[in-house]
mmCIF file of C-alpha atoms and ligand atoms in Angstrom:
data_model
loop_
_atom_site.group_PDB
_atom_site.id
_atom_site.type_symbol
_atom_site.label_atom_id
_atom_site.label_comp_id
_atom_site.label_asym_id
_atom_site.label_seq_id
_atom_site.Cartn_x
_atom_site.Cartn_y
_atom_site.Cartn_z
ATOM 1 C CA MET A 1 37.336 21.277 -10.519
ATOM 2 C CA HIS A 2 35.712 17.915 -10.996
ATOM 3 C CA ALA A 3 32.013 17.340 -10.322
ATOM 4 C CA LYS A 4 29.416 14.612 -10.820
ATOM 5 C CA ILE A 5 26.164 15.769 -12.390
ATOM 6 C CA VAL A 6 23.001 13.679 -12.538
ATOM 7 C CA LEU A 7 20.494 14.587 -15.249
ATOM 8 C CA LEU A 8 16.815 13.746 -14.666
ATOM 9 C CA PRO A 9 15.072 14.750 -17.919
ATOM 10 C CA GLY A 10 11.670 13.296 -16.918
ATOM 11 C CA ASP A 11 8.584 13.684 -19.099
ATOM 12 C CA GLY A 12 7.017 15.940 -21.737
ATOM 13 C CA ILE A 13 9.257 18.918 -22.528
ATOM 14 C CA GLY A 14 11.609 17.857 -19.681
ATOM 15 C CA PRO A 15 14.075 16.039 -22.002
ATOM 16 C CA GLU A 16 13.897 18.892 -24.557
ATOM 17 C CA VAL A 17 14.884 21.600 -22.082
ATOM 18 C CA VAL A 18 17.399 19.473 -20.149
ATOM 19 C CA ALA A 19 19.226 18.742 -23.423
ATOM 20 C CA GLN A 20 19.803 22.497 -23.786
ATOM 21 C CA GLY A 21 20.807 22.837 -20.129
ATOM 22 C CA GLU A 22 23.325 20.029 -20.588
ATOM 23 C CA ARG A 23 24.814 21.665 -23.692
ATOM 24 C CA VAL A 24 25.309 24.911 -21.815
ATOM 25 C CA LEU A 25 26.773 23.155 -18.775
ATOM 26 C CA ARG A 26 29.252 21.244 -20.948
ATOM 27 C CA ALA A 27 30.247 24.419 -22.768
ATOM 28 C CA VAL A 28 30.830 26.374 -19.558
ATOM 29 C CA ALA A 29 32.859 23.506 -18.087
ATOM 30 C CA GLN A 30 35.045 23.406 -21.170
ATOM 31 C CA LYS A 31 35.497 27.159 -21.307
ATOM 32 C CA PHE A 32 36.500 27.437 -17.653
ATOM 33 C CA GLY A 33 38.513 24.202 -17.528
ATOM 34 C CA HIS A 34 36.308 22.047 -15.291
ATOM 35 C CA SER A 35 35.734 18.335 -15.727
ATOM 36 C CA LEU A 36 32.146 17.185 -15.287
ATOM 37 C CA THR A 37 30.777 13.656 -15.519
ATOM 38 C CA PHE A 38 27.136 13.168 -16.492
ATOM 39 C CA THR A 39 24.757 10.352 -15.587
ATOM 40 C CA THR A 40 21.178 10.323 -16.883
ATOM 41 C CA CYS A 41 18.475 8.589 -14.803
ATOM 42 C CA PRO A 42 14.729 8.067 -15.128
ATOM 43 C CA ILE A 43 12.183 9.874 -12.912
ATOM 44 C CA GLY A 44 8.426 10.441 -13.152
ATOM 45 C CA GLY A 45 6.128 8.932 -15.767
ATOM 46 C CA CYS A 46 8.897 7.417 -17.902
ATOM 47 C CA ALA A 47 10.235 5.668 -14.770
ATOM 48 C CA ILE A 48 6.750 4.304 -14.012
ATOM 49 C CA ASP A 49 6.584 2.920 -17.551
ATOM 50 C CA GLU A 50 10.005 1.290 -17.289
ATOM 51 C CA PHE A 51 10.229 0.279 -13.615
ATOM 52 C CA GLY A 52 6.728 0.709 -12.184
ATOM 53 C CA ASP A 53 8.222 3.299 -9.821
ATOM 54 C CA PRO A 54 8.421 7.110 -10.333
ATOM 55 C CA LEU A 55 11.692 7.190 -8.344
ATOM 56 C CA PRO A 56 13.589 3.933 -8.934
ATOM 57 C CA GLU A 57 16.179 3.019 -6.304
ATOM 58 C CA GLN A 58 19.078 3.387 -8.758
ATOM 59 C CA THR A 59 17.984 6.961 -9.567
ATOM 60 C CA LEU A 60 17.937 7.883 -5.895
ATOM 61 C CA THR A 61 21.331 6.238 -5.315
ATOM 62 C CA ALA A 62 22.899 8.107 -8.245
ATOM 63 C CA CYS A 63 21.433 11.391 -6.955
ATOM 64 C CA ARG A 64 22.780 10.856 -3.435
ATOM 65 C CA ASP A 65 26.214 10.301 -4.922
ATOM 66 C CA ALA A 66 26.090 13.409 -7.178
ATOM 67 C CA ASP A 67 27.423 16.903 -6.585
ATOM 68 C CA ALA A 68 24.362 18.402 -8.256
ATOM 69 C CA ILE A 69 21.200 17.318 -10.072
ATOM 70 C CA LEU A 70 19.475 18.928 -13.056
ATOM 71 C CA LEU A 71 15.821 18.016 -13.521
ATOM 72 C CA GLY A 72 13.402 18.780 -16.356
ATOM 73 C CA ALA A 73 9.823 18.024 -15.372
ATOM 74 C CA VAL A 74 7.569 15.101 -14.559
ATOM 75 C CA GLY A 75 3.958 14.227 -15.286
ATOM 76 C CA GLY A 76 1.469 14.237 -18.105
ATOM 77 C CA PRO A 77 -1.997 13.068 -19.156
ATOM 78 C CA LYS A 78 -0.768 9.501 -19.703
ATOM 79 C CA TRP A 79 -0.268 9.068 -15.948
ATOM 80 C CA ASP A 80 -3.193 11.205 -14.734
ATOM 81 C CA ASP A 81 -5.652 8.400 -13.914
ATOM 82 C CA PRO A 82 -6.811 9.317 -10.372
ATOM 83 C CA THR A 83 -7.137 5.633 -9.449
ATOM 84 C CA ALA A 84 -3.576 4.703 -10.571
ATOM 85 C CA LYS A 85 -1.285 3.028 -8.014
ATOM 86 C CA THR A 86 1.266 5.804 -8.215
ATOM 87 C CA ARG A 87 1.938 9.077 -10.047
ATOM 88 C CA PRO A 88 4.950 10.822 -11.611
ATOM 89 C CA GLU A 89 4.663 13.666 -9.090
ATOM 90 C CA VAL A 90 5.255 11.179 -6.242
ATOM 91 C CA GLY A 91 8.793 10.702 -7.573
ATOM 92 C CA LEU A 92 9.496 14.427 -7.404
ATOM 93 C CA LEU A 93 8.124 14.825 -3.887
ATOM 94 C CA LYS A 94 10.077 11.769 -2.769
ATOM 95 C CA ILE A 95 13.428 12.915 -4.124
ATOM 96 C CA ARG A 96 12.967 16.325 -2.447
ATOM 97 C CA LYS A 97 12.162 14.631 0.864
ATOM 98 C CA GLU A 98 14.863 11.949 0.637
ATOM 99 C CA LEU A 99 17.599 14.486 -0.109
ATOM 100 C CA GLY A 100 16.335 16.893 2.581
ATOM 101 C CA LEU A 101 15.847 19.716 0.063
ATOM 102 C CA PHE A 102 13.771 21.921 2.333
ATOM 103 C CA ALA A 103 14.461 25.246 0.595
ATOM 104 C CA ASN A 104 13.314 26.006 -2.922
ATOM 105 C CA LEU A 105 14.781 29.284 -4.172
ATOM 106 C CA ARG A 106 12.751 30.817 -6.973
ATOM 107 C CA PRO A 107 14.111 34.117 -8.264
ATOM 108 C CA ILE A 108 11.689 36.306 -10.187
ATOM 109 C CA PHE A 109 13.824 38.739 -12.090
ATOM 110 C CA VAL A 110 12.533 40.883 -14.940
ATOM 111 C CA SER A 111 15.265 41.595 -17.460
ATOM 112 C CA PRO A 112 14.857 45.030 -19.080
ATOM 113 C CA TYR A 113 14.495 43.128 -22.371
ATOM 114 C CA LEU A 114 11.436 41.243 -21.126
ATOM 115 C CA VAL A 115 9.480 44.151 -19.688
ATOM 116 C CA SER A 116 7.304 44.292 -22.810
ATOM 117 C CA SER A 117 6.667 40.509 -22.718
ATOM 118 C CA SER A 118 4.624 40.779 -19.537
ATOM 119 C CA PRO A 119 0.846 41.062 -19.784
ATOM 120 C CA LEU A 120 1.235 43.695 -17.049
ATOM 121 C CA ARG A 121 2.061 47.343 -17.712
ATOM 122 C CA PRO A 122 5.796 48.126 -18.125
ATOM 123 C CA GLU A 123 5.879 50.616 -15.250
ATOM 124 C CA ILE A 124 4.598 47.890 -12.916
ATOM 125 C CA VAL A 125 7.052 45.127 -13.869
ATOM 126 C CA ALA A 126 10.245 47.028 -14.784
ATOM 127 C CA GLY A 127 12.867 46.583 -12.082
ATOM 128 C CA THR A 128 11.227 43.565 -10.410
ATOM 129 C CA ASP A 129 13.774 41.438 -8.532
ATOM 130 C CA ILE A 130 12.237 39.056 -5.990
ATOM 131 C CA LEU A 131 13.747 35.961 -4.407
ATOM 132 C CA PHE A 132 11.131 33.494 -3.186
ATOM 133 C CA PHE A 133 12.015 30.920 -0.530
ATOM 134 C CA ARG A 134 9.390 28.233 -0.905
ATOM 135 C CA GLU A 135 9.481 25.662 1.938
ATOM 136 C CA LEU A 136 9.697 22.341 0.091
ATOM 137 C CA THR A 137 9.552 19.322 2.390
ATOM 138 C CA GLY A 138 6.681 20.176 4.750
ATOM 139 C CA GLY A 139 3.305 21.853 4.886
ATOM 140 C CA LEU A 140 0.230 20.832 2.966
ATOM 141 C CA TYR A 141 2.151 18.476 0.644
ATOM 142 C CA PHE A 142 3.531 16.315 3.414
ATOM 143 C CA GLY A 143 0.915 16.446 6.183
ATOM 144 C CA GLU A 144 -1.335 13.546 7.072
ATOM 145 C CA SER A 145 -3.835 12.761 4.371
ATOM 146 C CA GLY A 146 -6.445 10.124 3.749
ATOM 147 C CA LYS A 147 -9.772 9.191 2.284
ATOM 148 C CA LYS A 148 -12.723 7.048 3.243
ATOM 149 C CA THR A 149 -16.079 5.957 1.908
ATOM 150 C CA ASN A 150 -18.982 6.998 4.096
ATOM 151 C CA PRO A 151 -21.933 4.717 4.990
ATOM 152 C CA ASP A 152 -24.105 6.543 2.420
ATOM 153 C CA GLY A 153 -21.549 5.817 -0.326
ATOM 154 C CA SER A 154 -20.226 9.360 -0.533
ATOM 155 C CA GLU A 155 -16.517 9.915 0.045
ATOM 156 C CA THR A 156 -14.442 12.118 2.358
ATOM 157 C CA ALA A 157 -10.808 13.052 1.819
ATOM 158 C CA TYR A 158 -8.417 15.300 3.696
ATOM 159 C CA SER A 159 -4.935 16.787 3.485
ATOM 160 C CA THR A 160 -3.369 18.658 6.375
ATOM 161 C CA MET A 161 -0.920 21.541 6.555
ATOM 162 C CA ILE A 162 1.621 20.868 9.270
ATOM 163 C CA TYR A 163 4.815 22.650 10.379
ATOM 164 C CA SER A 164 7.076 22.370 13.397
ATOM 165 C CA THR A 165 9.304 25.083 14.855
ATOM 166 C CA HIS A 166 12.597 23.838 13.395
ATOM 167 C CA GLU A 167 11.189 23.546 9.871
ATOM 168 C CA ILE A 168 10.116 27.182 9.982
ATOM 169 C CA GLU A 169 13.324 28.383 11.655
ATOM 170 C CA ARG A 170 15.646 26.868 9.051
ATOM 171 C CA ILE A 171 13.869 28.309 6.005
ATOM 172 C CA VAL A 172 13.465 31.717 7.668
ATOM 173 C CA ARG A 173 17.209 31.739 8.447
ATOM 174 C CA LEU A 174 18.072 31.111 4.792
ATOM 175 C CA ALA A 175 15.706 33.901 3.759
ATOM 176 C CA GLY A 176 17.217 36.285 6.329
ATOM 177 C CA GLN A 177 20.766 35.479 5.197
ATOM 178 C CA ALA A 178 19.840 35.992 1.547
ATOM 179 C CA ALA A 179 18.218 39.349 2.372
ATOM 180 C CA ARG A 180 21.510 40.536 3.896
ATOM 181 C CA GLY A 181 23.130 40.252 0.473
ATOM 182 C CA ARG A 182 20.195 42.064 -1.174
ATOM 183 C CA LYS A 183 17.875 44.891 -0.074
ATOM 184 C CA LYS A 184 17.565 43.604 3.516
ATOM 185 C CA ARG A 185 13.801 43.081 3.456
ATOM 186 C CA VAL A 186 11.895 39.843 4.075
ATOM 187 C CA THR A 187 8.166 39.317 3.534
ATOM 188 C CA SER A 188 6.596 36.241 5.098
ATOM 189 C CA VAL A 189 3.373 35.035 3.499
ATOM 190 C CA ASP A 190 0.822 33.091 5.535
ATOM 191 C CA LYS A 191 -2.877 32.744 6.342
ATOM 192 C CA ALA A 192 -2.587 33.498 10.063
ATOM 193 C CA ASN A 193 -6.079 35.012 10.197
ATOM 194 C CA VAL A 194 -7.516 31.529 9.643
ATOM 195 C CA LEU A 195 -4.948 28.740 10.046
ATOM 196 C CA GLU A 196 -3.388 27.638 13.325
ATOM 197 C CA VAL A 197 -0.320 26.405 11.418
ATOM 198 C CA SER A 198 0.140 29.908 9.974
ATOM 199 C CA ARG A 199 -0.038 31.456 13.425
ATOM 200 C CA LEU A 200 2.896 29.234 14.473
ATOM 201 C CA TRP A 201 4.686 30.114 11.210
ATOM 202 C CA ARG A 202 4.242 33.830 11.910
ATOM 203 C CA ARG A 203 5.395 33.626 15.543
ATOM 204 C CA VAL A 204 8.532 31.696 14.629
ATOM 205 C CA PHE A 205 9.238 34.001 11.667
ATOM 206 C CA GLU A 206 8.996 37.119 13.828
ATOM 207 C CA ARG A 207 11.155 35.650 16.602
ATOM 208 C CA VAL A 208 13.933 34.544 14.248
ATOM 209 C CA MET A 209 13.926 37.895 12.441
ATOM 210 C CA LYS A 210 13.984 39.924 15.701
ATOM 211 C CA ASP A 211 16.609 37.810 17.447
ATOM 212 C CA GLU A 212 18.911 36.868 14.590
ATOM 213 C CA PHE A 213 18.409 39.498 11.890
ATOM 214 C CA PRO A 214 17.984 42.864 13.655
ATOM 215 C CA ASP A 215 19.529 44.515 10.587
ATOM 216 C CA VAL A 216 16.830 43.134 8.241
ATOM 217 C CA GLN A 217 13.341 44.665 7.910
ATOM 218 C CA TYR A 218 10.444 42.252 7.902
ATOM 219 C CA GLU A 219 6.691 42.160 7.349
ATOM 220 C CA ASN A 220 3.829 39.662 7.257
ATOM 221 C CA VAL A 221 1.362 39.538 4.372
ATOM 222 C CA LEU A 222 -1.703 37.295 4.084
ATOM 223 C CA VAL A 223 -1.541 34.992 1.092
ATOM 224 C CA ASP A 224 -4.705 36.236 -0.617
ATOM 225 C CA ALA A 225 -3.505 39.831 -0.471
ATOM 226 C CA MET A 226 -0.036 38.705 -1.606
ATOM 227 C CA ALA A 227 -1.513 37.202 -4.765
ATOM 228 C CA MET A 228 -2.815 40.683 -5.531
ATOM 229 C CA TYR A 229 0.258 42.724 -4.423
ATOM 230 C CA LEU A 230 2.502 40.498 -6.536
ATOM 231 C CA VAL A 231 0.924 41.839 -9.706
ATOM 232 C CA ALA A 232 0.061 45.305 -8.355
ATOM 233 C CA ARG A 233 3.445 46.285 -6.869
ATOM 234 C CA PRO A 234 6.020 43.521 -7.469
ATOM 235 C CA LYS A 235 8.906 45.968 -7.131
ATOM 236 C CA SER A 236 8.152 46.480 -3.450
ATOM 237 C CA PHE A 237 9.285 42.923 -2.576
ATOM 238 C CA ASP A 238 12.827 41.706 -1.991
ATOM 239 C CA VAL A 239 12.956 38.280 -0.277
ATOM 240 C CA VAL A 240 9.694 36.368 0.254
ATOM 241 C CA VAL A 241 9.429 33.276 2.454
ATOM 242 C CA THR A 242 6.403 31.021 2.529
ATOM 243 C CA GLU A 243 4.792 27.623 2.959
ATOM 244 C CA ASN A 244 5.154 24.890 0.314
ATOM 245 C CA MET A 245 1.853 25.227 -1.550
ATOM 246 C CA PHE A 246 1.546 29.005 -1.171
ATOM 247 C CA GLY A 247 5.010 29.263 -2.759
ATOM 248 C CA ASP A 248 4.066 26.887 -5.562
ATOM 249 C CA ILE A 249 1.043 28.974 -6.520
ATOM 250 C CA LEU A 250 2.506 32.454 -6.053
ATOM 251 C CA THR A 251 5.582 31.734 -8.176
ATOM 252 C CA ASP A 252 3.573 30.437 -11.145
ATOM 253 C CA GLU A 253 1.623 33.685 -10.858
ATOM 254 C CA GLY A 254 4.935 35.570 -10.617
ATOM 255 C CA SER A 255 6.112 34.036 -13.897
ATOM 256 C CA GLN A 256 3.882 36.541 -15.662
ATOM 257 C CA LEU A 257 6.125 39.377 -14.463
ATOM 258 C CA PRO A 258 8.847 38.374 -16.988
ATOM 259 C CA GLY A 259 6.015 37.059 -19.176
ATOM 260 C CA SER A 260 6.465 33.265 -19.178
ATOM 261 C CA LEU A 261 6.723 30.200 -16.993
ATOM 262 C CA GLY A 262 9.537 29.261 -19.362
ATOM 263 C CA MET A 263 11.772 31.928 -17.786
ATOM 264 C CA LEU A 264 11.825 30.960 -14.099
ATOM 265 C CA PRO A 265 14.536 28.660 -12.691
ATOM 266 C CA SER A 266 14.775 27.199 -9.212
ATOM 267 C CA ALA A 267 17.254 25.669 -6.791
ATOM 268 C CA SER A 268 16.263 23.148 -4.144
ATOM 269 C CA ILE A 269 18.808 22.912 -1.376
ATOM 270 C CA GLY A 270 19.202 21.264 1.997
ATOM 271 C CA ALA A 271 21.564 21.513 4.940
ATOM 272 C CA SER A 272 24.141 19.396 3.104
ATOM 273 C CA GLY A 273 24.444 17.122 0.083
ATOM 274 C CA PRO A 274 23.634 17.777 -3.562
ATOM 275 C CA GLY A 275 21.211 20.465 -4.668
ATOM 276 C CA LEU A 276 18.521 19.864 -7.271
ATOM 277 C CA TYR A 277 17.995 22.444 -10.004
ATOM 278 C CA GLU A 278 14.956 22.702 -12.227
ATOM 279 C CA PRO A 279 12.722 25.121 -14.097
ATOM 280 C CA ILE A 280 9.585 25.900 -12.061
ATOM 281 C CA HIS A 281 7.353 24.863 -14.950
ATOM 282 C CA GLY A 282 5.958 21.397 -15.621
ATOM 283 C CA SER A 283 6.093 18.959 -18.514
ATOM 284 C CA ALA A 284 3.861 21.187 -20.721
ATOM 285 C CA PRO A 285 2.049 18.340 -22.497
ATOM 286 C CA ASP A 286 0.346 20.866 -24.797
ATOM 287 C CA ILE A 287 3.667 21.689 -26.515
ATOM 288 C CA ALA A 288 5.756 18.563 -25.807
ATOM 289 C CA GLY A 289 7.516 17.066 -28.841
ATOM 290 C CA LYS A 290 7.105 20.214 -30.935
ATOM 291 C CA GLY A 291 10.570 21.614 -30.283
ATOM 292 C CA ILE A 292 9.185 24.996 -29.241
ATOM 293 C CA ALA A 293 9.581 24.948 -25.441
ATOM 294 C CA ASN A 294 11.560 27.782 -23.896
ATOM 295 C CA PRO A 295 14.804 26.296 -22.502
ATOM 296 C CA LEU A 296 15.889 29.482 -20.696
ATOM 297 C CA ALA A 297 14.400 28.545 -17.303
ATOM 298 C CA THR A 298 16.464 25.342 -17.393
ATOM 299 C CA ILE A 299 19.569 27.160 -18.632
ATOM 300 C CA LEU A 300 19.151 29.679 -15.802
ATOM 301 C CA ALA A 301 18.752 26.708 -13.417
ATOM 302 C CA VAL A 302 22.167 25.535 -14.641
ATOM 303 C CA ALA A 303 23.528 28.925 -13.571
ATOM 304 C CA MET A 304 22.008 28.398 -10.115
ATOM 305 C CA LEU A 305 23.584 24.918 -9.998
ATOM 306 C CA LEU A 306 27.022 26.370 -10.691
ATOM 307 C CA ARG A 307 26.525 29.122 -8.116
ATOM 308 C CA HIS A 308 24.976 27.175 -5.237
ATOM 309 C CA SER A 309 26.306 23.626 -5.498
ATOM 310 C CA LEU A 310 29.662 24.100 -7.259
ATOM 311 C CA LYS A 311 30.431 27.599 -5.886
ATOM 312 C CA LEU A 312 31.381 28.765 -9.386
ATOM 313 C CA GLU A 313 30.087 32.341 -9.355
ATOM 314 C CA SER A 314 31.846 33.617 -12.508
ATOM 315 C CA GLU A 315 30.604 30.622 -14.482
ATOM 316 C CA ALA A 316 27.035 31.227 -13.247
ATOM 317 C CA ALA A 317 27.218 34.917 -14.112
ATOM 318 C CA ALA A 318 28.584 34.102 -17.581
ATOM 319 C CA ILE A 319 25.441 32.082 -18.325
ATOM 320 C CA GLU A 320 23.095 34.747 -16.993
ATOM 321 C CA GLN A 321 24.836 37.409 -19.072
ATOM 322 C CA ALA A 322 24.725 35.223 -22.180
ATOM 323 C CA VAL A 323 20.963 34.733 -21.718
ATOM 324 C CA ASP A 324 20.460 38.453 -21.269
ATOM 325 C CA ARG A 325 22.428 39.246 -24.430
ATOM 326 C CA VAL A 326 20.348 36.771 -26.451
ATOM 327 C CA LEU A 327 17.186 38.451 -25.174
ATOM 328 C CA ALA A 328 18.668 41.882 -25.884
ATOM 329 C CA GLN A 329 19.174 40.802 -29.502
ATOM 330 C CA GLY A 330 15.424 40.187 -29.679
ATOM 331 C CA HIS A 331 15.383 36.372 -29.964
ATOM 332 C CA ARG A 332 12.215 34.837 -28.509
ATOM 333 C CA THR A 333 10.675 31.393 -28.210
ATOM 334 C CA ALA A 334 6.935 31.237 -28.962
ATOM 335 C CA ASP A 335 5.862 31.694 -25.310
ATOM 336 C CA LEU A 336 7.455 35.165 -25.319
ATOM 337 C CA ALA A 337 6.895 36.159 -28.936
ATOM 338 C CA ALA A 338 3.265 37.309 -28.632
ATOM 339 C CA GLY A 339 2.457 35.833 -32.039
ATOM 340 C CA GLY A 340 5.502 37.447 -33.668
ATOM 341 C CA PRO A 341 8.525 35.629 -35.118
ATOM 342 C CA SER A 342 9.915 32.950 -32.862
ATOM 343 C CA ILE A 343 12.698 30.374 -32.670
ATOM 344 C CA GLY A 344 12.735 26.799 -31.376
ATOM 345 C CA THR A 345 14.201 25.159 -28.269
ATOM 346 C CA THR A 346 17.472 24.000 -29.860
ATOM 347 C CA GLU A 347 18.026 27.301 -31.660
ATOM 348 C CA MET A 348 17.611 29.201 -28.413
ATOM 349 C CA GLY A 349 20.101 26.885 -26.699
ATOM 350 C CA GLY A 350 22.499 27.389 -29.596
ATOM 351 C CA LEU A 351 22.290 31.183 -29.331
ATOM 352 C CA VAL A 352 23.160 31.034 -25.626
ATOM 353 C CA LEU A 353 26.118 28.778 -26.475
ATOM 354 C CA ALA A 354 27.295 31.212 -29.134
ATOM 355 C CA GLU A 355 27.166 34.090 -26.632
ATOM 356 C CA LEU A 356 29.152 32.040 -24.124
ATOM 357 C CA ALA A 357 31.880 31.288 -26.631
HETATM 358 P P1 LIG B 1 2.975 23.345 -17.028
HETATM 359 O O1 LIG B 1 3.919 24.199 -16.247
HETATM 360 O O2 LIG B 1 3.528 22.106 -17.582
HETATM 361 O O3 LIG B 1 2.374 24.216 -18.225
HETATM 362 C C1 LIG B 1 1.534 25.357 -18.042
HETATM 363 C C2 LIG B 1 1.517 26.193 -19.329
HETATM 364 O O4 LIG B 1 2.791 26.834 -19.485
HETATM 365 C C3 LIG B 1 1.298 25.354 -20.582
HETATM 366 O O5 LIG B 1 0.526 26.088 -21.497
HETATM 367 C C4 LIG B 1 2.703 25.172 -21.130
HETATM 368 O O6 LIG B 1 2.772 24.973 -22.513
HETATM 369 C C5 LIG B 1 3.390 26.457 -20.711
HETATM 370 N N1 LIG B 1 4.837 26.241 -20.488
HETATM 371 C C6 LIG B 1 5.399 25.625 -19.423
HETATM 372 N N2 LIG B 1 6.719 25.567 -19.567
HETATM 373 C C7 LIG B 1 7.006 26.153 -20.745
HETATM 374 C C8 LIG B 1 8.229 26.384 -21.456
HETATM 375 N N3 LIG B 1 9.425 26.008 -20.972
HETATM 376 N N4 LIG B 1 8.146 26.993 -22.656
HETATM 377 C C9 LIG B 1 6.977 27.397 -23.149
HETATM 378 N N5 LIG B 1 5.794 27.199 -22.533
HETATM 379 C C10 LIG B 1 5.814 26.577 -21.336
HETATM 380 O O7 LIG B 1 1.747 23.062 -16.073
HETATM 381 P P2 LIG B 1 0.488 22.066 -16.286
HETATM 382 O O8 LIG B 1 0.096 22.026 -17.712
HETATM 383 O O9 LIG B 1 -0.482 22.486 -15.276
HETATM 384 O O10 LIG B 1 1.052 20.627 -15.863
HETATM 385 C C11 LIG B 1 1.469 19.647 -16.790
HETATM 386 C C12 LIG B 1 2.110 18.489 -16.043
HETATM 387 O O11 LIG B 1 3.357 18.925 -15.470
HETATM 388 C C13 LIG B 1 1.288 17.944 -14.878
HETATM 389 O O12 LIG B 1 1.387 16.553 -14.921
HETATM 390 C C14 LIG B 1 1.976 18.492 -13.647
HETATM 391 O O13 LIG B 1 1.847 17.665 -12.520
HETATM 392 C C15 LIG B 1 3.388 18.540 -14.099
HETATM 393 N N6 LIG B 1 4.230 19.529 -13.404
HETATM 394 C C16 LIG B 1 5.491 19.118 -13.099
HETATM 395 C C17 LIG B 1 6.374 20.008 -12.525
HETATM 396 C C18 LIG B 1 7.759 19.551 -12.209
HETATM 397 O O14 LIG B 1 8.156 18.488 -12.668
HETATM 398 N N7 LIG B 1 8.520 20.278 -11.451
HETATM 399 C C19 LIG B 1 5.965 21.331 -12.285
HETATM 400 C C20 LIG B 1 4.670 21.697 -12.605
HETATM 401 C C21 LIG B 1 3.797 20.801 -13.188
HETATM 402 C C1 LIG B 2 6.551 22.343 -8.978
HETATM 403 C C2 LIG B 2 5.430 21.389 -9.319
HETATM 404 C C3 LIG B 2 5.365 20.286 -8.278
HETATM 405 C C4 LIG B 2 5.009 20.942 -6.954
HETATM 406 C C5 LIG B 2 4.395 19.126 -8.566
HETATM 407 C C6 LIG B 2 4.587 18.558 -9.938
HETATM 408 C C7 LIG B 2 4.543 18.046 -7.537
HETATM 409 O O1 LIG B 2 4.223 22.066 -9.444
HETATM 410 O O2 LIG B 2 7.708 21.888 -8.885
HETATM 411 O O3 LIG B 2 6.301 23.538 -8.843
HETATM 412 O O4 LIG B 2 3.839 21.223 -6.690
HETATM 413 O O5 LIG B 2 5.918 21.160 -6.163
HETATM 414 MN MN1 LIG B 3 4.454 24.234 -9.448
#
């Protein structure tokens, strides 16, 4: 097959991990006889520096025209001035919104070889296999917001969490469908004991599950309790569906089940058009430029890209198996090495390539 791939390396460790993702994608394409074309575009802080815009028009145009997009990360201290005209993160939110990528799939899978990397006890994390559906184009990130200066000189600011029926229905449907191919259980996470918007979320969730997925079990869990259950009994969850910010926070927490943020990939998909694939982590300014970032989240995002956007299941599985074999051999980047011997970003990418070959 032929496909057009847009690479958005971004800032910090973004370019370091995307370089490894690109290597793996090229190798898989060659091995399985596919022809891919690559275009690299600026997004985030580097795009602000070059164009004064975190999502330049030509980046958005190239993305619309792509079959799939691989992104590293955006942001960093250089662009953190709270009074700045714009921010790197605006570019990321805008591309998600513009491409209609309302569903962010974040699998949290603990490979048997990573059980001992978790700060949690082995018997708690072993066997964890959760698929989060984080709603990505609504909720607290996209509701009305504003700020004003009060007569006494103090300031007031607000952000609102807002959802409408159809936004909840479509993400719940994707979660329900995914559960059918798994253990047939969906957990919806909300704050319905306090928030009106969560009470709507819960009503719509329950209706869709009852009417359209009678074969799938479902439950509601409040977000504060979920933060605790996720580390107390992660194995009891199958598919989880939740609001934008709740999903953002819970999945960073969940990264400690396999032991590192550097292990979790994600897929952002919409009703049609290209999907966007990225690690869930950020630009990691504390380690950027050192060549020690873990590229496996990005490499696993490449597997999701092949599976979801290009429908190349064997190719996706080949990458996941190669990653697992490298871990089985005991190779670790610093984030997973617990102070023991570790390898760098490029070496880790090279080991995955060798396993693929
Ligand atoms: P972060 O995810 O960048 O880093 C948190 C911690 O995890 C750091 O100690 C970092 O070194 C470590 N880490 C992250 N990825 C790693 C990897 N692949 N290998 C090894 N260690 C890794 O979060 P932060 O420090 O809170 O945010 C830094 C910047 O990234 C901010 O500007 C933020 O807005 C941005 N950010 C961007 C994205 C994105 O582009 N999708 C996601 C999250 C944060
Ligand atoms: C993520 C990030 C982004 C988010 C930020 C950088 C806008 O944390 O992709 O998880 O909150 O969605
Ligand atoms: Mn996040």
